[in-house]
Coordinates of C-alpha atoms and ligand atoms in Angstrom, one line a residue:
M1 CA 44.4 26.3 43.9
S2 CA 41.2 24.9 45.4
S3 CA 40.6 21.1 46.1
K4 CA 37.3 21.7 43.5
L5 CA 39.6 23.3 40.7
I6 CA 42.3 20.3 41.2
Y7 CA 39.5 17.5 41.3
G8 CA 38.5 19.2 38.1
A9 CA 41.6 18.9 36.4
I10 CA 42.1 15.1 37.7
I11 CA 39.0 14.4 35.9
G12 CA 39.7 16.4 32.6
F13 CA 42.4 14.3 32.7
I14 CA 41.0 11.1 32.8
A15 CA 38.2 12.1 30.2
I16 CA 40.9 13.3 27.6
W17 CA 42.1 9.4 28.0
I18 CA 39.0 7.8 28.1
I19 CA 36.9 9.7 25.8
P20 CA 38.9 8.6 22.9
V21 CA 38.7 4.8 23.9
V22 CA 35.0 4.8 24.3
Q23 CA 34.6 6.8 21.0
A24 CA 36.7 3.7 19.5
N25 CA 34.7 1.3 21.2
E26 CA 31.7 2.8 19.4
E27 CA 32.8 2.8 15.8
F28 CA 30.6 0.3 14.0
Q29 CA 32.2 -1.2 11.0
S30 CA 31.2 0.1 7.6
S31 CA 29.0 -1.9 5.2
Y32 CA 31.6 -2.0 2.9
T33 CA 33.4 -4.0 5.0
C34 CA 30.9 -6.8 4.5
I35 CA 30.9 -6.7 0.5
E36 CA 34.2 -9.2 -0.1
C37 CA 32.3 -12.3 2.0
H38 CA 29.0 -11.3 1.5
P39 CA 29.0 -9.3 -1.8
D40 CA 24.8 -10.5 -2.9
R41 CA 23.8 -8.9 0.7
Y42 CA 25.8 -6.0 -0.1
E43 CA 24.7 -5.1 -3.6
E44 CA 21.1 -5.9 -2.4
W45 CA 21.3 -3.6 0.4
T46 CA 22.6 -0.5 -1.3
R47 CA 20.0 -0.7 -3.9
S48 CA 17.7 -0.7 -1.1
T49 CA 15.6 2.7 0.4
H50 CA 17.5 1.4 3.7
A51 CA 20.9 2.6 2.6
L52 CA 19.6 5.6 1.1
A53 CA 17.2 6.7 4.0
V54 CA 19.1 9.7 5.2
S55 CA 20.5 10.9 1.7
D56 CA 17.3 10.5 -0.2
P57 CA 16.5 13.8 -1.7
V58 CA 12.9 13.3 -0.3
F59 CA 13.9 12.6 3.5
E60 CA 16.5 15.3 2.9
A61 CA 13.7 18.2 2.0
S62 CA 11.5 16.7 4.5
Y63 CA 14.0 16.5 7.4
M64 CA 15.2 20.1 6.3
R65 CA 11.5 21.5 6.9
A66 CA 11.1 19.5 10.4
L67 CA 14.8 21.1 11.4
K68 CA 13.3 24.4 10.5
S69 CA 10.3 24.0 12.6
D70 CA 12.4 22.4 15.3
P71 CA 16.2 22.1 15.7
Q72 CA 15.2 19.1 18.4
Y73 CA 14.0 17.2 15.6
R74 CA 17.5 16.0 14.3
E75 CA 18.5 13.3 16.5
Y76 CA 14.5 12.6 16.7
C77 CA 14.2 12.0 12.8
L78 CA 18.0 10.2 12.5
S79 CA 17.4 7.9 15.7
C80 CA 15.8 5.8 12.4
H81 CA 17.0 7.4 9.4
S82 CA 20.8 6.9 10.4
P83 CA 20.1 4.7 13.4
I84 CA 24.0 4.6 14.6
T85 CA 23.7 8.0 15.7
R86 CA 21.7 6.6 19.1
A87 CA 25.4 5.3 19.4
S88 CA 27.9 7.4 18.1
K89 CA 26.0 10.8 18.7
D90 CA 27.3 12.1 15.2
F91 CA 24.2 13.9 14.6
N92 CA 25.8 16.5 12.2
L93 CA 26.4 13.2 10.1
T94 CA 30.4 14.0 9.8
K95 CA 31.1 10.2 10.0
S96 CA 31.0 8.2 6.4
I97 CA 29.2 5.4 8.6
S98 CA 26.4 8.5 9.3
I99 CA 25.4 8.5 6.1
E100 CA 25.2 4.8 5.3
G101 CA 21.3 5.0 6.5
V102 CA 20.1 2.0 8.3
G103 CA 23.0 0.0 7.5
C104 CA 24.4 -3.8 8.3
T105 CA 26.1 -3.6 10.8
F106 CA 23.0 -1.6 13.0
C107 CA 20.6 -4.6 12.3
H108 CA 23.0 -6.9 13.0
S109 CA 23.7 -6.2 16.4
V110 CA 20.5 -5.6 17.4
T111 CA 19.8 -7.8 20.6
G112 CA 16.9 -6.2 22.0
V113 CA 13.5 -3.7 20.6
E114 CA 11.5 -2.2 23.0
K115 CA 8.8 0.6 21.5
N116 CA 11.2 2.6 19.6
N117 CA 14.6 1.8 21.5
Y118 CA 16.9 -0.4 19.9
I119 CA 19.4 -2.4 21.8
F120 CA 22.8 -2.7 20.0
N121 CA 26.5 -2.7 20.2
Q122 CA 29.4 -3.3 17.9
S123 CA 30.9 -5.6 20.0
N124 CA 27.8 -7.8 20.0
P125 CA 28.5 -10.7 17.8
M126 CA 26.7 -10.7 14.8
Q127 CA 23.2 -11.5 14.8
G128 CA 21.2 -14.0 12.2
P129 CA 18.9 -16.6 11.0
Y130 CA 21.3 -19.2 11.6
S131 CA 22.8 -20.9 15.0
D132 CA 25.4 -22.7 13.4
S133 CA 27.3 -20.1 11.2
K134 CA 31.2 -19.8 12.5
T135 CA 33.7 -17.9 10.8
E136 CA 36.9 -16.5 11.6
A137 CA 35.8 -13.1 10.4
H138 CA 33.4 -12.3 12.8
T139 CA 31.6 -14.0 16.1
S140 CA 27.8 -15.0 15.4
A141 CA 25.0 -15.8 17.2
Y142 CA 21.8 -16.7 16.7
S143 CA 18.7 -14.1 17.1
D144 CA 15.2 -15.4 16.8
L145 CA 14.2 -11.7 17.1
L146 CA 16.0 -10.9 13.4
T147 CA 13.6 -13.4 11.6
K148 CA 10.3 -11.4 13.8
S149 CA 8.1 -8.6 12.9
E150 CA 9.1 -7.0 15.7
F151 CA 12.4 -6.3 15.0
C152 CA 11.0 -4.1 12.3
A153 CA 8.5 -2.5 14.4
G154 CA 10.9 -0.1 16.0
C155 CA 11.2 1.8 13.1
H156 CA 7.7 0.6 11.1
E157 CA 5.6 1.9 13.8
F158 CA 5.8 5.0 16.1
S159 CA 3.3 8.4 17.2
I160 CA 4.2 11.3 17.3
N161 CA 1.7 13.9 20.0
D162 CA -0.1 10.8 20.5
V163 CA -1.3 10.6 16.6
P164 CA -0.3 7.0 15.4
V165 CA 1.9 8.3 12.0
Y166 CA 3.3 4.3 11.1
E167 CA 1.4 1.5 11.9
T168 CA 2.6 -0.9 9.7
Y169 CA 3.1 -3.1 12.6
T170 CA -0.4 -3.4 14.3
E171 CA -2.1 -3.5 10.7
W172 CA -0.1 -6.6 10.1
K173 CA -0.6 -7.7 14.2
E174 CA -4.4 -7.5 13.2
S175 CA -4.2 -8.8 10.2
P176 CA -4.5 -12.6 9.0
Y177 CA -0.8 -12.7 8.1
A178 CA 0.1 -12.8 12.1
A179 CA -2.3 -15.6 13.0
E180 CA -0.3 -17.6 10.1
G181 CA 3.2 -16.7 11.2
K182 CA 4.0 -14.5 8.0
Q183 CA 6.2 -12.0 9.5
C184 CA 7.5 -9.2 7.3
Q185 CA 10.6 -10.9 6.3
D186 CA 8.4 -13.8 4.7
C187 CA 7.3 -11.3 2.2
H188 CA 10.0 -8.2 2.2
M189 CA 13.6 -10.7 2.5
E190 CA 12.1 -13.2 0.3
A191 CA 14.4 -16.1 1.2
K192 CA 15.8 -18.9 -1.8
R193 CA 18.5 -21.5 -1.7
G194 CA 22.6 -20.2 -1.9
E195 CA 25.4 -19.4 0.3
A196 CA 24.6 -16.8 2.9
A197 CA 29.1 -16.0 2.6
K198 CA 31.2 -16.6 -0.7
N199 CA 32.5 -20.3 -1.0
G200 CA 30.4 -20.9 2.1
T201 CA 27.9 -23.9 1.9
I202 CA 24.6 -24.2 0.4
R203 CA 21.9 -23.2 2.5
E204 CA 18.0 -23.5 1.9
K205 CA 17.1 -20.3 3.3
V206 CA 19.4 -17.1 2.5
Y207 CA 17.5 -13.8 2.7
Q208 CA 17.6 -11.5 -0.5
H209 CA 18.1 -7.6 1.5
F210 CA 16.1 -5.9 -1.3
W211 CA 12.9 -4.9 0.8
Y212 CA 11.0 -4.2 -2.3
G213 CA 7.9 -1.6 -1.1
G214 CA 6.5 1.2 -2.2
H215 CA 9.0 2.6 -4.6
S216 CA 9.1 -0.9 -6.3
G217 CA 6.5 -1.3 -9.6
L218 CA 6.6 -5.3 -9.7
F219 CA 5.6 -5.1 -5.8
L220 CA 2.6 -2.6 -6.2
E221 CA 1.4 -4.6 -9.0
K222 CA 0.8 -7.9 -7.0
A223 CA -0.7 -6.0 -4.2
F224 CA -4.4 -5.8 -5.4
D225 CA -7.3 -7.5 -7.4
L226 CA -9.5 -4.9 -9.0
K227 CA -12.8 -6.5 -10.6
E228 CA -16.1 -5.5 -12.3
D229 CA -18.5 -7.5 -10.1
S230 CA -21.8 -6.2 -11.7
I231 CA -23.4 -3.8 -13.9
L232 CA -27.2 -3.3 -13.8
E233 CA -29.4 -1.2 -15.6
T234 CA -32.7 0.4 -14.1
G235 CA -34.3 2.7 -16.7
D236 CA -31.5 5.2 -18.1
M237 CA -29.3 4.6 -14.8
V238 CA -26.7 2.0 -15.1
K239 CA -24.9 0.9 -12.3
V240 CA -21.7 -0.7 -11.8
T241 CA -20.0 -2.8 -8.9
L242 CA -16.4 -2.6 -8.6
N243 CA -14.9 -5.3 -6.2
I244 CA -11.2 -4.2 -4.7
T245 CA -9.2 -7.0 -2.8
N246 CA -5.9 -6.4 -0.7
R247 CA -4.4 -9.7 -2.0
N248 CA -1.1 -9.9 -1.3
V249 CA -0.2 -7.4 1.2
G250 CA 0.1 -8.0 4.8
H251 CA -0.7 -4.6 6.2
K252 CA -3.0 -1.9 4.9
I253 CA -2.2 -0.4 1.2
P254 CA -1.2 2.1 1.3
S255 CA 0.8 1.8 4.8
G256 CA 4.0 3.8 6.4
F257 CA 4.4 7.5 5.1
P258 CA 1.0 9.1 5.2
A259 CA 1.7 11.1 2.3
R260 CA 1.1 8.2 0.3
K261 CA -2.3 7.5 -1.7
V262 CA -4.1 4.9 -3.7
V263 CA -6.8 6.6 -6.0
L264 CA -9.2 4.4 -7.8
H265 CA -10.0 6.3 -11.4
F266 CA -13.4 5.3 -13.0
T267 CA -15.0 6.3 -16.3
A268 CA -17.9 4.9 -18.3
S269 CA -18.1 6.1 -21.9
D270 CA -20.7 5.9 -24.4
E271 CA -20.6 3.9 -27.5
N272 CA -19.5 6.6 -29.4
E273 CA -16.4 6.7 -26.7
Q274 CA -17.6 9.8 -25.6
E275 CA -16.9 10.3 -21.8
I276 CA -20.6 10.2 -20.0
Y277 CA -19.4 9.6 -16.4
R278 CA -16.0 10.4 -14.2
E279 CA -15.0 9.9 -10.9
D280 CA -12.1 9.4 -8.2
R281 CA -12.0 7.8 -5.3
V282 CA -9.1 8.0 -2.6
Y283 CA -7.8 5.4 0.1
A284 CA -5.5 7.0 2.5
K285 CA -4.6 8.2 5.8
T286 CA -5.3 12.3 6.6
L287 CA -3.4 14.0 8.8
V288 CA -4.6 17.4 10.4
D289 CA -3.3 19.7 12.4
Q290 CA -5.2 21.4 15.3
Y291 CA -7.1 23.6 13.2
G292 CA -8.2 20.3 10.9
N293 CA -6.2 21.7 8.4
E294 CA -4.8 18.6 6.4
V295 CA -0.8 18.1 6.8
A296 CA 1.9 16.8 4.8
D297 CA 4.7 17.2 7.5
F298 CA 3.7 14.5 9.9
W299 CA 5.2 16.3 12.8
K300 CA 2.6 18.5 12.3
A301 CA -0.1 16.4 12.9
A302 CA -2.6 16.9 16.0
S303 CA -5.2 13.9 14.7
I304 CA -5.9 11.7 12.1
S305 CA -9.7 12.5 11.0
K306 CA -10.0 9.5 8.3
D307 CA -8.7 6.4 7.6
N308 CA -10.2 4.7 4.8
R309 CA -7.5 2.5 3.5
I310 CA -7.9 -0.8 2.5
K311 CA -7.1 -3.8 5.6
P312 CA -5.0 -7.1 4.7
R313 CA -7.2 -9.5 2.4
E314 CA -10.3 -7.2 3.1
S315 CA -12.6 -6.6 -0.3
R316 CA -14.2 -3.1 -1.0
I317 CA -16.8 -3.1 -2.8
E318 CA -17.6 0.4 -4.9
V319 CA -20.7 1.2 -6.0
F320 CA -20.6 3.8 -9.1
E321 CA -24.2 4.8 -10.5
F322 CA -24.6 7.3 -13.6
K323 CA -26.7 7.8 -16.6
V324 CA -26.3 6.8 -19.9
P325 CA -28.0 9.2 -22.8
D326 CA -31.0 6.6 -24.6
S327 CA -28.9 6.8 -27.9
S328 CA -26.5 4.9 -26.6
G329 CA -26.8 1.2 -26.9
K330 CA -23.2 0.3 -24.8
V331 CA -20.9 1.6 -22.1
K332 CA -17.8 1.4 -22.0
T333 CA -16.6 1.0 -18.3
K334 CA -12.8 1.6 -17.5
A335 CA -11.5 2.0 -13.5
T336 CA -7.8 2.3 -12.8
L337 CA -5.8 1.8 -9.5
E338 CA -3.4 4.6 -9.0
Y339 CA -0.2 4.7 -6.3
Q340 CA 0.2 7.9 -5.9
L341 CA 3.3 9.8 -3.4
E342 CA 3.5 13.5 -3.6
A343 CA 6.4 15.0 -2.2
E344 CA 8.4 18.4 -2.1
I345 CA 12.2 17.7 -2.6
I346 CA 14.6 20.1 -1.9
T347 CA 14.7 22.8 -4.9
K348 CA 11.0 22.8 -3.7
S349 CA 9.2 21.3 -6.8
L350 CA 6.7 19.3 -5.8
E351 CA 7.7 15.5 -7.2
S352 CA 5.4 13.5 -7.5
M353 CA 4.9 9.9 -8.2
N354 CA 1.8 8.0 -10.0
L355 CA 1.7 4.5 -10.8
E356 CA -0.7 2.5 -12.3
I357 CA -0.9 -0.6 -10.4
A358 CA -4.0 -2.4 -11.2
Q359 CA -6.7 -1.8 -14.3
T360 CA -10.0 -3.5 -15.7
S361 CA -12.9 -2.3 -18.7
K362 CA -15.2 -3.5 -20.1
T363 CA -17.9 -2.9 -22.9
T364 CA -21.5 -4.0 -22.0
S365 CA -24.5 -4.1 -24.5
L366 CA -27.6 -2.5 -23.0
N367 CA -31.0 -4.0 -22.8
R368 CA -32.6 -0.2 -22.2
T369 CA -35.1 -2.0 -19.7
I370 CA -35.6 -1.9 -16.1
G371 CA -33.6 -3.8 -13.5
V372 CA -31.8 -5.8 -16.0
E373 CA -28.4 -7.6 -15.6
A374 CA -26.8 -6.3 -18.4
T375 CA -24.7 -8.7 -20.5
T376 CA -21.5 -8.0 -22.3
S377 CA -22.1 -11.3 -24.1
K378 CA -23.8 -11.2 -27.5
K379 CA -27.8 -11.2 -27.3
T380 CA -29.3 -14.3 -27.8
P381 CA -32.2 -14.3 -29.9
G382 CA -35.4 -14.5 -27.2
I383 CA -33.6 -13.3 -24.7
G384 CA -34.9 -10.0 -24.6
W385 CA -38.8 -11.2 -24.3
I386 CA -38.1 -13.6 -21.2
G387 CA -35.4 -10.9 -19.7
A388 CA -38.9 -8.3 -20.3
I389 CA -40.9 -11.0 -18.4
A390 CA -38.3 -11.3 -15.3
V391 CA -38.5 -7.3 -15.3
M392 CA -42.3 -7.5 -14.5
M393 CA -42.1 -10.1 -12.3
A394 CA -39.1 -8.5 -10.7
V395 CA -40.7 -4.9 -10.7
S396 CA -44.0 -6.9 -9.5
M397 CA -42.1 -8.7 -6.6
I398 CA -41.0 -5.0 -5.1
Y399 CA -44.0 -3.5 -5.6
R400 CA -45.9 -6.3 -3.3
K401 CA -43.1 -5.7 -0.7
K402 CA -43.4 -2.2 -0.9
N403 CA -47.4 -2.4 -0.5
Ligands
LIG501 C1 36.0 -12.9 6.0 C2 34.8 -12.9 5.5 C3 33.5 -12.1 6.3 C4 33.2 -10.9 6.3 C5 34.1 -9.6 6.0 C6 32.1 -10.9 7.2 N1 31.3 -12.1 6.8 FE1 29.8 -12.3 7.8 N2 30.1 -14.4 8.1 C7 30.7 -15.0 7.0 C8 30.9 -16.2 7.0 C9 31.2 -17.4 6.0 C10 29.6 -17.0 7.7 C11 29.0 -18.0 7.8 C12 28.1 -18.1 6.7 C13 27.4 -19.7 6.9 O1 27.1 -20.1 8.1 O2 26.8 -20.1 6.2 C14 29.1 -15.6 7.7 C15 27.8 -14.9 8.7 C16 27.2 -13.7 8.8 C17 25.9 -13.9 9.2 C18 25.2 -15.0 9.8 C19 25.3 -15.2 11.4 C20 24.1 -16.2 12.1 O3 24.5 -16.8 12.8 O4 23.0 -15.9 11.4 C21 25.6 -12.6 9.6 C22 24.3 -11.6 10.1 C23 26.8 -11.8 8.6 N3 27.6 -12.6 9.0 C24 26.9 -10.7 8.7 C25 28.3 -9.7 8.9 C26 28.1 -8.4 8.5 C27 27.0 -7.3 9.1 C28 29.6 -8.0 7.7 C29 30.0 -6.9 8.0 C30 30.2 -5.9 8.5 C31 30.2 -9.3 7.9 N4 29.7 -10.4 8.0 C32 31.8 -9.9 7.3 C33 32.1 -14.1 6.5 C34 32.7 -12.8 6.5
LIG502 C1 16.2 1.3 12.1 C2 15.2 1.6 11.6 C3 14.7 0.5 10.6 C4 14.9 -0.8 10.6 C5 14.9 -1.3 12.1 C6 13.9 -1.5 9.8 N1 13.8 -0.2 8.6 FE1 12.6 -0.4 7.1 N2 12.9 1.3 6.6 C7 13.0 2.5 7.5 C8 13.5 3.7 6.4 C9 13.9 5.0 7.8 C10 13.5 3.7 5.7 C11 12.7 4.4 4.7 C12 13.7 5.1 3.8 C13 13.5 6.5 2.5 O1 12.9 6.0 2.2 O2 14.2 7.4 3.2 C14 12.4 2.5 5.4 C15 12.2 1.4 4.1 C16 11.0 0.4 3.9 C17 11.0 -0.5 3.4 C18 10.6 0.2 1.5 C19 9.4 1.0 2.1 C20 9.2 1.7 0.3 O3 8.3 2.5 0.3 O4 9.6 1.4 -0.7 C21 10.3 -1.3 3.4 C22 9.8 -2.8 2.8 C23 11.3 -1.8 4.7 N3 11.3 -0.8 5.1 C24 10.9 -3.2 5.4 C25 11.7 -3.1 6.5 C26 11.6 -4.7 7.1 C27 10.8 -5.6 7.0 C28 12.2 -4.5 8.9 C29 12.5 -5.8 9.4 C30 13.0 -6.8 9.0 C31 12.8 -3.2 8.2 N4 12.3 -2.5 7.5 C32 13.4 -2.8 9.8 C33 14.1 1.9 9.1 C34 14.1 1.2 9.2
LIG503 C1 16.8 -3.7 8.2 C2 17.9 -4.6 8.8 C3 18.9 -5.1 8.0 C4 20.1 -4.6 7.2 C5 20.2 -3.4 6.9 C6 20.9 -5.2 6.7 N1 19.9 -6.8 6.9 FE1 21.0 -8.9 6.9 N2 19.4 -9.8 7.7 C7 18.5 -8.6 8.5 C8 17.6 -10.1 8.9 C9 16.3 -9.6 9.6 C10 17.7 -11.4 8.5 C11 17.1 -12.3 8.6 C12 16.1 -12.6 7.8 C13 15.1 -14.2 8.3 O1 15.9 -14.6 9.1 O2 14.2 -13.9 8.2 C14 19.5 -10.8 7.8 C15 20.3 -12.0 7.3 C16 21.4 -11.7 6.5 C17 22.3 -12.5 7.0 C18 22.1 -14.2 6.8 C19 22.2 -14.8 5.7 C20 21.4 -14.2 4.6 O3 22.6 -14.2 3.0 O4 20.9 -14.3 4.1 C21 23.2 -11.8 6.1 C22 24.9 -12.7 5.6 C23 23.4 -10.8 6.5 N3 22.4 -10.7 6.5 C24 24.3 -9.4 5.8 C25 24.1 -8.4 5.7 C26 25.1 -7.6 5.2 C27 26.2 -8.0 4.8 C28 24.0 -6.1 5.3 C29 24.6 -5.1 4.6 C30 25.0 -4.7 3.2 C31 23.1 -6.3 5.9 N4 22.7 -7.9 6.3 C32 22.1 -5.3 6.0 C33 18.6 -8.0 8.3 C34 19.7 -6.2 7.8
LIG504 C1 2.0 -11.1 2.9 C2 3.1 -10.2 2.9 C3 3.5 -9.2 3.1 C4 3.9 -8.7 4.7 C5 3.6 -10.0 5.8 C6 4.1 -7.7 5.2 N1 4.3 -6.6 3.5 FE1 4.9 -4.8 3.5 N2 4.0 -4.6 1.7 C7 4.0 -6.2 0.9 C8 3.6 -5.3 -0.4 C9 2.6 -6.6 -1.5 C10 3.9 -4.5 -0.2 C11 3.4 -3.2 -1.5 C12 2.3 -2.6 -1.7 C13 2.2 -1.7 -0.7 O1 2.8 -0.8 -1.4 O2 1.2 -1.2 -0.1 C14 4.0 -3.5 0.7 C15 4.7 -2.4 1.4 C16 5.1 -2.1 2.4 C17 5.7 -1.0 2.8 C18 5.3 0.4 1.7 C19 4.4 1.2 2.2 C20 3.5 1.4 1.4 O3 1.9 0.9 1.2 O4 3.8 1.7 -0.3 C21 6.3 -1.1 3.9 C22 6.9 0.2 4.9 C23 6.2 -2.0 4.1 N3 5.7 -2.9 3.6 C24 6.3 -2.4 5.5 C25 6.3 -4.1 6.1 C26 6.8 -4.3 7.7 C27 7.3 -3.6 8.8 C28 5.9 -5.6 7.7 C29 5.9 -6.0 9.3 C30 5.2 -5.3 10.1 C31 5.6 -6.0 6.4 N4 5.6 -4.8 5.5 C32 4.6 -7.1 6.1 C33 3.9 -7.1 1.4 C34 3.7 -7.3 2.9
LIG505 C1 10.2 5.8 14.9 C2 11.3 5.4 13.4 C3 11.0 6.8 12.6 C4 11.3 8.2 12.5 C5 11.8 8.4 14.5 C6 11.2 9.3 11.8 N1 11.0 8.5 10.9 FE1 10.6 9.2 8.8 N2 10.6 7.1 7.8 C7 10.5 6.0 8.9 C8 10.0 4.8 8.3 C9 10.3 3.3 8.7 C10 9.9 4.8 6.8 C11 9.4 4.3 5.8 C12 8.2 3.9 5.9 C13 7.5 3.9 4.2 O1 7.7 3.8 3.8 O2 6.4 3.7 4.3 C14 10.1 6.4 7.1 C15 10.1 7.3 5.7 C16 10.3 8.8 5.6 C17 10.3 9.4 4.6 C18 9.6 9.2 2.9 C19 11.2 8.6 2.3 C20 10.6 8.3 1.0 O3 11.4 8.2 -0.2 O4 9.5 7.7 0.9 C21 10.4 10.9 4.8 C22 10.3 12.0 3.8 C23 10.4 10.8 6.2 N3 10.7 9.6 6.8 C24 10.6 11.8 7.1 C25 11.1 11.9 8.8 C26 11.5 13.3 9.3 C27 11.9 14.9 8.8 C28 11.4 12.7 10.7 C29 11.8 13.5 11.6 C30 11.0 14.6 11.8 C31 11.5 11.1 10.6 N4 11.0 10.8 9.1 C32 11.1 10.3 11.5 C33 11.1 6.1 10.4 C34 11.2 6.8 11.2

């Protein structure tokens, strides 16, 4: 026997004994083990998309398509959708903890994050928001990181082929909310008074684990203010100005997954409810491949062709101009904002979620004169007359300026 072989045999022998020890060390506790003492957090988390991150059908279908184009995506996709696999290397998802998605012991053992890399270890104390928390069940440590947006950024911000796919963190960082110190957690894990563990002391702040977002109607309804600013007549043309404000969202709307769109539907009808005008405007980030074709699968993206999403606290003015038939003394305008997510799921059917999230409508009496601010109120006698003079003055002033 050559010395090389003996050497190999010894290493092999050691490896047999050491590897299982290392593996045992890498066993993270399943989220279910926390239910006994943290029932509220557990219930909330099971209903969150974090718990479904690797099992939701939209992810599964997309993951299958990614693997088909390159099997190397396995490790990549799972690094965020089943982050425990970063340590366990269980890329075939054979362990039950691997299909928990983003679970308790992953988030609560993180001690550092740099770009898309998390530092975490199952032997770390439970990282949390308290500095005075004690229990026999586990060691605990205060983590400043867990209370900050940077903690979420490691998954909610990334690029592929140098194309920024998710920019939620940057969008937040550039917004007034970051300057005001309002973190992702403050909106997505709203704190309330209660106990952090069963029979524990009452604390001023415990943090809900629902992470509501684009899958929650109630949350989406808080997002926008939509109102009609003005309606102006010029001859037989009517000009409507809408104002859309991102009122409550700490990043652009929509954010994250690029297949999301917000669509503004605008319609106008005459006094007989006959539709006379219709237009849709779309707010989205559009990814394109190297040939310039729009791609839904973000890993095929070569660049961003358009991004007109609405920034935090931005007010977007949208103007619609259309003709109203002379016969109509009134115009009825209606605008709705719809949140859309179109996704191909495993059965190859195209599932789409269309949710109306804001609406405004108005009926306006037309003066049928030139350049008047049309009014929704009833006409008072004489106003047409004053209006006509005002218009004549306005028109002559415009003429004077032009010449
Ligand atoms: C036998 C009961 C018990 C079990 C099981 C248990 N915990 Fe705890 N945990 C507690 C108690 C008690 C506290 C302290 C509560 C307080 O300070 O108000 C606590 C505190 C925490 C904190 C806050 C730490 C800090 O310093 O801010 C976190 C995070 C936490 N637990 C996570 C978990 C996770 C994740 C699991 C499951 C893997 C788990 N716990 C299992 C009882 C338990
Ligand atoms: C380990 C990666 C990871 C970390 C850390 C993480 N997330 Fe997520 N998050 C995900 C994934 C993956 C999904 C999508 C799950 C799915 O639907 O398939 C998600 C979904 C969400 C959603 C739901 C979006 C929707 O459309 O409903 C919100 C909100 C959210 N995360 C906020 C946060 C916040 C806030 C933090 C920090 C406290 C955070 N996340 C930390 C990976 C992560
Ligand atoms: C996506 C990451 C993430 C996951 C998954 C997660 N947590 Fe948390 N958890 C946090 C963050 C972040 C905080 C602190 C929020 C803050 O301070 O703003 C927190 C706070 C806590 C606390 C402190 C006390 C309280 O009730 O708010 C406990 C206990 C806790 N989590 C338990 C759990 C348990 C149990 C699970 C699984 C059922 C779980 N967490 C899953 C991120 C996570
Ligand atoms: C000021 C409150 C606020 C802050 C701060 C905030 N969000 Fe949101 N977020 C919302 C609201 C409201 C929605 C629902 C509207 C929507 O879907 O755009 C939302 C939606 C989302 C979604 C779903 C994406 C979508 O457009 O449907 C994700 C993911 C998300 N937030 C993650 C984060 C992360 C990560 C941070 C921190 C970097 C963060 N949020 C900061 C309020 C906030
Ligand atoms: C750096 C972390 C990260 C990586 C890598 C990643 N994702 Fe995600 N993924 C997320 C986060 C965070 C969300 C939730 C964001 C949101 O809802 O806006 C998400 C959401 C999704 C969704 C939408 C789920 C739903 O129900 O709306 C699909 C589909 C998806 N990812 C597929 C993939 C595939 C396939 C890969 C690999 C090619 C991948 N992801 C790689 C972080 C990641």
